[in-house]
XYZ file of N, CA and C in Angstrom:
459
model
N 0.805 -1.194 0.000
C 0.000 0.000 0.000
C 0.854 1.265 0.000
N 1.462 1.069 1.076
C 2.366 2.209 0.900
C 4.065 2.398 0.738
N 4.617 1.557 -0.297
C 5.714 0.932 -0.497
C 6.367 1.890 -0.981
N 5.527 2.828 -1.821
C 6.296 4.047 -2.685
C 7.115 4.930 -1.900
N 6.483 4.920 -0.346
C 7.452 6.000 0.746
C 8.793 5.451 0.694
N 9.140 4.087 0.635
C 10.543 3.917 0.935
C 11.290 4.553 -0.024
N 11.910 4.721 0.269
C 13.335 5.524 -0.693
C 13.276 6.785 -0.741
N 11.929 7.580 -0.640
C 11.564 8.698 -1.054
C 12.017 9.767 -0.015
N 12.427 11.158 -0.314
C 12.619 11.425 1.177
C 10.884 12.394 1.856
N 11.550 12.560 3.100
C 10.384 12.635 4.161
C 9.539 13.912 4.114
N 8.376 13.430 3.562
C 7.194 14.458 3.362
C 7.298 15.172 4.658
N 6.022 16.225 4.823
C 6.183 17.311 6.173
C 5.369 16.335 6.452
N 5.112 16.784 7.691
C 4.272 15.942 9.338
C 2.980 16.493 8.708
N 2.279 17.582 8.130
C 0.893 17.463 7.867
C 0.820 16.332 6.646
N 1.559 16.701 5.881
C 1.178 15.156 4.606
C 0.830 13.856 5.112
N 2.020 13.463 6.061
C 2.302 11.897 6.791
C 0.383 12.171 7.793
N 0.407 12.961 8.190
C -1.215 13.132 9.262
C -2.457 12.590 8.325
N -2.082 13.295 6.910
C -3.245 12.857 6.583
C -3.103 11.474 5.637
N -2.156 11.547 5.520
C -1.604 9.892 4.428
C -1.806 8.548 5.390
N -2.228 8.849 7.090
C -2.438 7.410 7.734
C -3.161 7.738 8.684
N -4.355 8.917 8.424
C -5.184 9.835 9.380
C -6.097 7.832 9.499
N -6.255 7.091 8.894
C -7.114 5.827 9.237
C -6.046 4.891 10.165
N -4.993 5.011 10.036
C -3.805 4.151 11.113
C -4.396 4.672 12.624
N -4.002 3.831 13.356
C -4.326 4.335 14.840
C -2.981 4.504 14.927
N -1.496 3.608 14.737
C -0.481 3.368 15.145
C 0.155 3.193 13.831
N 1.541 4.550 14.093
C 2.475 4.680 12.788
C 3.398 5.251 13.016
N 4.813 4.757 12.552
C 5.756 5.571 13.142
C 6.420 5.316 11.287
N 7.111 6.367 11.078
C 8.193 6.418 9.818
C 9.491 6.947 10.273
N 10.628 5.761 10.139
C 11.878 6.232 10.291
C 12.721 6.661 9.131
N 13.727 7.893 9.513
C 14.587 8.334 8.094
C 16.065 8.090 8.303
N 16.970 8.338 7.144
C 18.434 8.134 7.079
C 18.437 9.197 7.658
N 19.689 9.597 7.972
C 20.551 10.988 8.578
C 20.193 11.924 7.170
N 19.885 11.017 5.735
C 19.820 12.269 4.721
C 18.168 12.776 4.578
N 17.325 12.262 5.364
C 15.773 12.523 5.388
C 14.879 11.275 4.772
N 15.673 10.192 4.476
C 14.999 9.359 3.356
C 14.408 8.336 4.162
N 12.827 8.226 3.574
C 12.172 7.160 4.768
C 13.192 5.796 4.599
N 13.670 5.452 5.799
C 13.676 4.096 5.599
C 13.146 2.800 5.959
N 12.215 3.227 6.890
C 10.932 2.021 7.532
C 9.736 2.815 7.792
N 8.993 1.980 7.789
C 7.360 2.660 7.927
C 6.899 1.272 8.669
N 6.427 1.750 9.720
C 5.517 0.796 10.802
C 3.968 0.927 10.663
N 3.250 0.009 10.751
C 1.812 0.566 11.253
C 1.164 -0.646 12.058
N 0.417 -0.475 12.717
C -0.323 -1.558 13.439
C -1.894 -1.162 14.041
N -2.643 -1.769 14.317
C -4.414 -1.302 14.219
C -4.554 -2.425 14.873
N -3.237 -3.157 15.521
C -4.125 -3.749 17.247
C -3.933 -3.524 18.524
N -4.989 -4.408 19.398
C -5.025 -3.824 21.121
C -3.999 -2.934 21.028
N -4.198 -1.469 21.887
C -3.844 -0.356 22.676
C -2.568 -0.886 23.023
N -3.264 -2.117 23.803
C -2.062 -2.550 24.774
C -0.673 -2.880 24.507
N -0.358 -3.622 22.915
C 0.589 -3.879 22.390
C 0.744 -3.036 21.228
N 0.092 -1.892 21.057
C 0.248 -1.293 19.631
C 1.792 -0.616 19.667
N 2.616 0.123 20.621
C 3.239 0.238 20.743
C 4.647 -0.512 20.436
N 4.925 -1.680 20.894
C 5.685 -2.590 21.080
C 5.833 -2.796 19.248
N 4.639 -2.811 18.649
C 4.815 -3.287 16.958
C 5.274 -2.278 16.079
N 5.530 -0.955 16.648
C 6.078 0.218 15.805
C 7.157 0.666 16.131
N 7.559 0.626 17.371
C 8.518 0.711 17.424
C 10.102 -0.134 17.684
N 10.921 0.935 17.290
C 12.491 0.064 16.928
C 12.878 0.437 17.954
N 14.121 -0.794 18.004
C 15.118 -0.726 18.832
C 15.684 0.647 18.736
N 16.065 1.214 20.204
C 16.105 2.474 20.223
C 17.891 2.345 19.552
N 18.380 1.443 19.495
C 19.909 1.463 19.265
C 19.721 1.885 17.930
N 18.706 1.671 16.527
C 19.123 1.684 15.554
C 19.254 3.484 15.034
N 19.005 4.036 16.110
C 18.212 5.615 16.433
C 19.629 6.565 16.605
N 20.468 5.710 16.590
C 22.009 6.101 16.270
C 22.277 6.803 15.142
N 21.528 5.726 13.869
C 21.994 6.112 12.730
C 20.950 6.773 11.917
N 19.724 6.471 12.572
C 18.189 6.257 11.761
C 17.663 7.937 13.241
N 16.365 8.466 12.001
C 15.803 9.414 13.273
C 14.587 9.228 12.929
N 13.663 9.831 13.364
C 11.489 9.368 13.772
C 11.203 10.262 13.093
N 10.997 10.636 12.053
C 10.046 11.576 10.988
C 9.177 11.581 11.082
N 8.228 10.693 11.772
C 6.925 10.763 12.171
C 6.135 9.748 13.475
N 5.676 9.931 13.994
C 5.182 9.081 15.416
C 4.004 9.138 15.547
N 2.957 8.239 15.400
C 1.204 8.692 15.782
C 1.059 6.910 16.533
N 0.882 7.297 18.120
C 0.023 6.026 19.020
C -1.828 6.908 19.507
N -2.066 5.845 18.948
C -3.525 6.649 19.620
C -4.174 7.124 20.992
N -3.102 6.410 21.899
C -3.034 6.580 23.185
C -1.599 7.220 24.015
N -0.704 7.065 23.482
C 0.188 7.207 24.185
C 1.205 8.582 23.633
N 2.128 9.277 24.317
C 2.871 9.931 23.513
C 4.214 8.984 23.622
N 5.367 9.120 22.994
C 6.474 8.279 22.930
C 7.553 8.869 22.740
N 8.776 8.554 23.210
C 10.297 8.944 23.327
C 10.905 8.467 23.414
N 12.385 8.336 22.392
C 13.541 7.294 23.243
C 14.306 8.089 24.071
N 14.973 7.403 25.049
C 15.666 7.721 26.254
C 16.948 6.689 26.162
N 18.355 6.736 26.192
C 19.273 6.146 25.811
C 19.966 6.235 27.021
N 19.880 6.535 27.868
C 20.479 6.665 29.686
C 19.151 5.943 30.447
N 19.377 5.039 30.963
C 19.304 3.770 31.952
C 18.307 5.093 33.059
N 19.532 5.718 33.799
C 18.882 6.311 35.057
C 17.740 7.378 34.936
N 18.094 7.689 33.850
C 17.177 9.312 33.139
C 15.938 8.258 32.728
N 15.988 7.556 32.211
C 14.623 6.932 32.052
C 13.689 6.212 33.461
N 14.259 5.823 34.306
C 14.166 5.051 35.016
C 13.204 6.272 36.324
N 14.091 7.525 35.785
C 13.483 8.355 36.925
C 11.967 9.127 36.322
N 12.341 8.962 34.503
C 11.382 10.094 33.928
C 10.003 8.599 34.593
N 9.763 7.145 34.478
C 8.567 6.813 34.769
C 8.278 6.472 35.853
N 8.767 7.171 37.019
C 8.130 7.414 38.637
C 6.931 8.568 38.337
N 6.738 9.064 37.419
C 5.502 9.878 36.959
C 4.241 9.074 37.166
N 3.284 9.259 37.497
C 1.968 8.390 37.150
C 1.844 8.543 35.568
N 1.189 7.305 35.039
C 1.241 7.384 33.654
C 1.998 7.157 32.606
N 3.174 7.463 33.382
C 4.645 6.850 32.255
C 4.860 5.572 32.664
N 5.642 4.943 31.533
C 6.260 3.514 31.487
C 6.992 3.418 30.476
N 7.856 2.335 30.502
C 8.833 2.062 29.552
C 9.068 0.722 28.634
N 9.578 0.746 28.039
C 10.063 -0.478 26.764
C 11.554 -0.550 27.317
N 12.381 -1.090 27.876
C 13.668 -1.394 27.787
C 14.333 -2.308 27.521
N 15.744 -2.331 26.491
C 16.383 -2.853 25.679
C 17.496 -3.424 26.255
N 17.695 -4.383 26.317
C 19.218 -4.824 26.622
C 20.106 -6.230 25.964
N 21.610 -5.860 25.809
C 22.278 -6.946 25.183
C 23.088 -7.412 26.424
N 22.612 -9.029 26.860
C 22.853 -9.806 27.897
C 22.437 -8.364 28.957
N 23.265 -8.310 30.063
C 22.593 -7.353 30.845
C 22.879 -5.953 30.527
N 24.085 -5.193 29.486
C 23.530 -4.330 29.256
C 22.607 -3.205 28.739
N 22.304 -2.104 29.041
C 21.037 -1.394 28.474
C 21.263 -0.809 27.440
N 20.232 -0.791 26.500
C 20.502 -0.198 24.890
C 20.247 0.971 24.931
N 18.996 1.162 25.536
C 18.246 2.494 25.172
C 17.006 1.668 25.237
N 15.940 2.724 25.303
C 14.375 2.746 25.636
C 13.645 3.670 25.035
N 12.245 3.171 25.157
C 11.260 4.282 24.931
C 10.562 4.999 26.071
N 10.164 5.782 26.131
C 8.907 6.491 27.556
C 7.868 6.605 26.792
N 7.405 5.955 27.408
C 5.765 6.104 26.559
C 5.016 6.808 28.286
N 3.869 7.689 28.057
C 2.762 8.214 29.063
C 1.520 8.327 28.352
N 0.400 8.042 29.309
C -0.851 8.342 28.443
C -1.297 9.775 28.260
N -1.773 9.525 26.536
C -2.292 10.991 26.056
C -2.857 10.128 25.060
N -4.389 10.453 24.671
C -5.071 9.878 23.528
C -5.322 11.660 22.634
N -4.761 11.148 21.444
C -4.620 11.929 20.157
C -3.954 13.540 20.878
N -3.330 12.928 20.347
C -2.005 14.337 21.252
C -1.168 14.415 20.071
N -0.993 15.004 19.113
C -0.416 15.106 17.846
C 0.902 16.296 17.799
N 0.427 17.327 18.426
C 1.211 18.193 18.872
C 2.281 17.883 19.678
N 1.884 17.434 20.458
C 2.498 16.918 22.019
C 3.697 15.794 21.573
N 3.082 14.976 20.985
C 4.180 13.585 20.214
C 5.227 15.131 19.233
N 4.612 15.665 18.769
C 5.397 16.336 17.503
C 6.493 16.699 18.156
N 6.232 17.310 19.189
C 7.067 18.550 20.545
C 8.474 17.588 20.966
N 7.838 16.382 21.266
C 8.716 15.087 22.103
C 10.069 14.828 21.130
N 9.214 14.550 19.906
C 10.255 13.960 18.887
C 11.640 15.231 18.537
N 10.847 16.785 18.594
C 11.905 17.704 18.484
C 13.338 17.625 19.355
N 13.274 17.103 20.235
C 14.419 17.022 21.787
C 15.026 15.973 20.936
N 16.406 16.424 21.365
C 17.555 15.796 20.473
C 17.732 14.836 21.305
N 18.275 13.521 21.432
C 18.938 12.560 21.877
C 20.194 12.843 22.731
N 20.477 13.512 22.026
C 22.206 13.966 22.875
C 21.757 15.614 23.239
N 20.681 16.056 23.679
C 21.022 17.211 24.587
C 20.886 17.004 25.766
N 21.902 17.511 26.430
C 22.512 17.357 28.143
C 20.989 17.403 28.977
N 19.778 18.225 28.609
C 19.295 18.964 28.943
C 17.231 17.928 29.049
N 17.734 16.941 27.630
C 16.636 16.251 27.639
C 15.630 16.104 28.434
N 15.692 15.495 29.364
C 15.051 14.901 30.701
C 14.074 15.970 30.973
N 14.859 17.133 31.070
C 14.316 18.593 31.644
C 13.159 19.011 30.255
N 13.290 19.025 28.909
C 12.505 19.512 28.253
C 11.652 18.681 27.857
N 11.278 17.434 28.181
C 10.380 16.405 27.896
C 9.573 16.465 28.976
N 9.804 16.873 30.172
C 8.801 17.387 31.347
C 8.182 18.285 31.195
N 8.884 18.914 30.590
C 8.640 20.434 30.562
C 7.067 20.495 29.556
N 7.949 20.380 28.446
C 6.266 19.678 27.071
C 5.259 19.337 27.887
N 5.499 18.184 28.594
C 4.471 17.232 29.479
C 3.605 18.580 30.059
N 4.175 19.160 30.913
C 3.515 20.116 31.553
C 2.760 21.118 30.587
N 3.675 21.385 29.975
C 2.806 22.701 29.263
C 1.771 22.403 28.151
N 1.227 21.114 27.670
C -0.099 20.543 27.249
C -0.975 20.195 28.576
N -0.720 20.247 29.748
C -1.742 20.234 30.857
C -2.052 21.233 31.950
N -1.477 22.850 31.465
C -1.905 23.513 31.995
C -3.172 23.937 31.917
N -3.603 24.196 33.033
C -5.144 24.474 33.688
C -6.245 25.492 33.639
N -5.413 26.624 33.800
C -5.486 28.035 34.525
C -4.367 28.225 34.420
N -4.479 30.020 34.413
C -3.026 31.141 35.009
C -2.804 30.622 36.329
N -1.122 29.979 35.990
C 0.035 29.268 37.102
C -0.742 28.067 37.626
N -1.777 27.248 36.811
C -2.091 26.626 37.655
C -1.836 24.939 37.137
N -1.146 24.042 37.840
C -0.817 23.182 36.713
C -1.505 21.621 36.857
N -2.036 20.585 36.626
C -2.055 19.437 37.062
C -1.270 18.845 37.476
């Protein structure tokens, strides 16, 4: 169905919205030069839709997320063990973690948000290697659930 994306490079995020607006679950990964090189989709249980789209966060080295849509969840990789470990003491967060024999690869953070498009968009912007990560992926979190003036959930 949609075979023609491979090779091609990576349409904007409104094209990809409406090219799998019927997907519940879709992620498209690119080369370092923009060029899709995998396209995921999956349209079962909530519960595992996740687990079928997404990659090993190791391949995220070479490969980056051009696009991310879970119908429930927002999603992130996290490549530090402790930084992840602390981001899902949150209510709501949880993780996917990776490991070769016992060491850790890298992970995802997934938290619940149903159709949060923005919010996933925001996540995917935070670079992998900024010192600072941890801090601006909270930060997002927060600022799609403000309330009221200063007032926050």
């Amino acid at each position: 169905m949609i075979s023609w994306l491979l090779g091609s490079k990576l349409p904007d995020w409104d094209y990809l919205r409406d090219l799998f607006q019927d997907v519940e679950n879709v992620a498209v990964y690119v080369s370092q030069d923009n060029v899709v090189e995998i396209v995921k989709m999956s349209d079962i249980d909530p519960i595992h839709s996740q687990v079928t789209i997404l990659i090993h966060p190791k391949n995220l080295e070479r490969m980056g997320i051009g696009y991310l849509k879970l119908r429930e969840y927002v999603a992130f990789p996290v490549m530090d063990l402790h930084e992840l470990r602390a981001m899902i003491t949150r209510r709501g967060w949880r993780a996917i973690e990776y490991y070769d024999s016992w060491e850790f690869q890298g992970g995802w953070v997934l938290y619940d948000c149903v159709g949060c498009e923005d919010e996933q968009r925001e996540q995917l912007g935070v670079s992998l290697r900024d010192p600072k990560a941890s801090l601006k992926r909270i930060e997002i979190w927060r600022k799609f659930r403000r309330t009221g003036e200063g007032e926050t959930l």
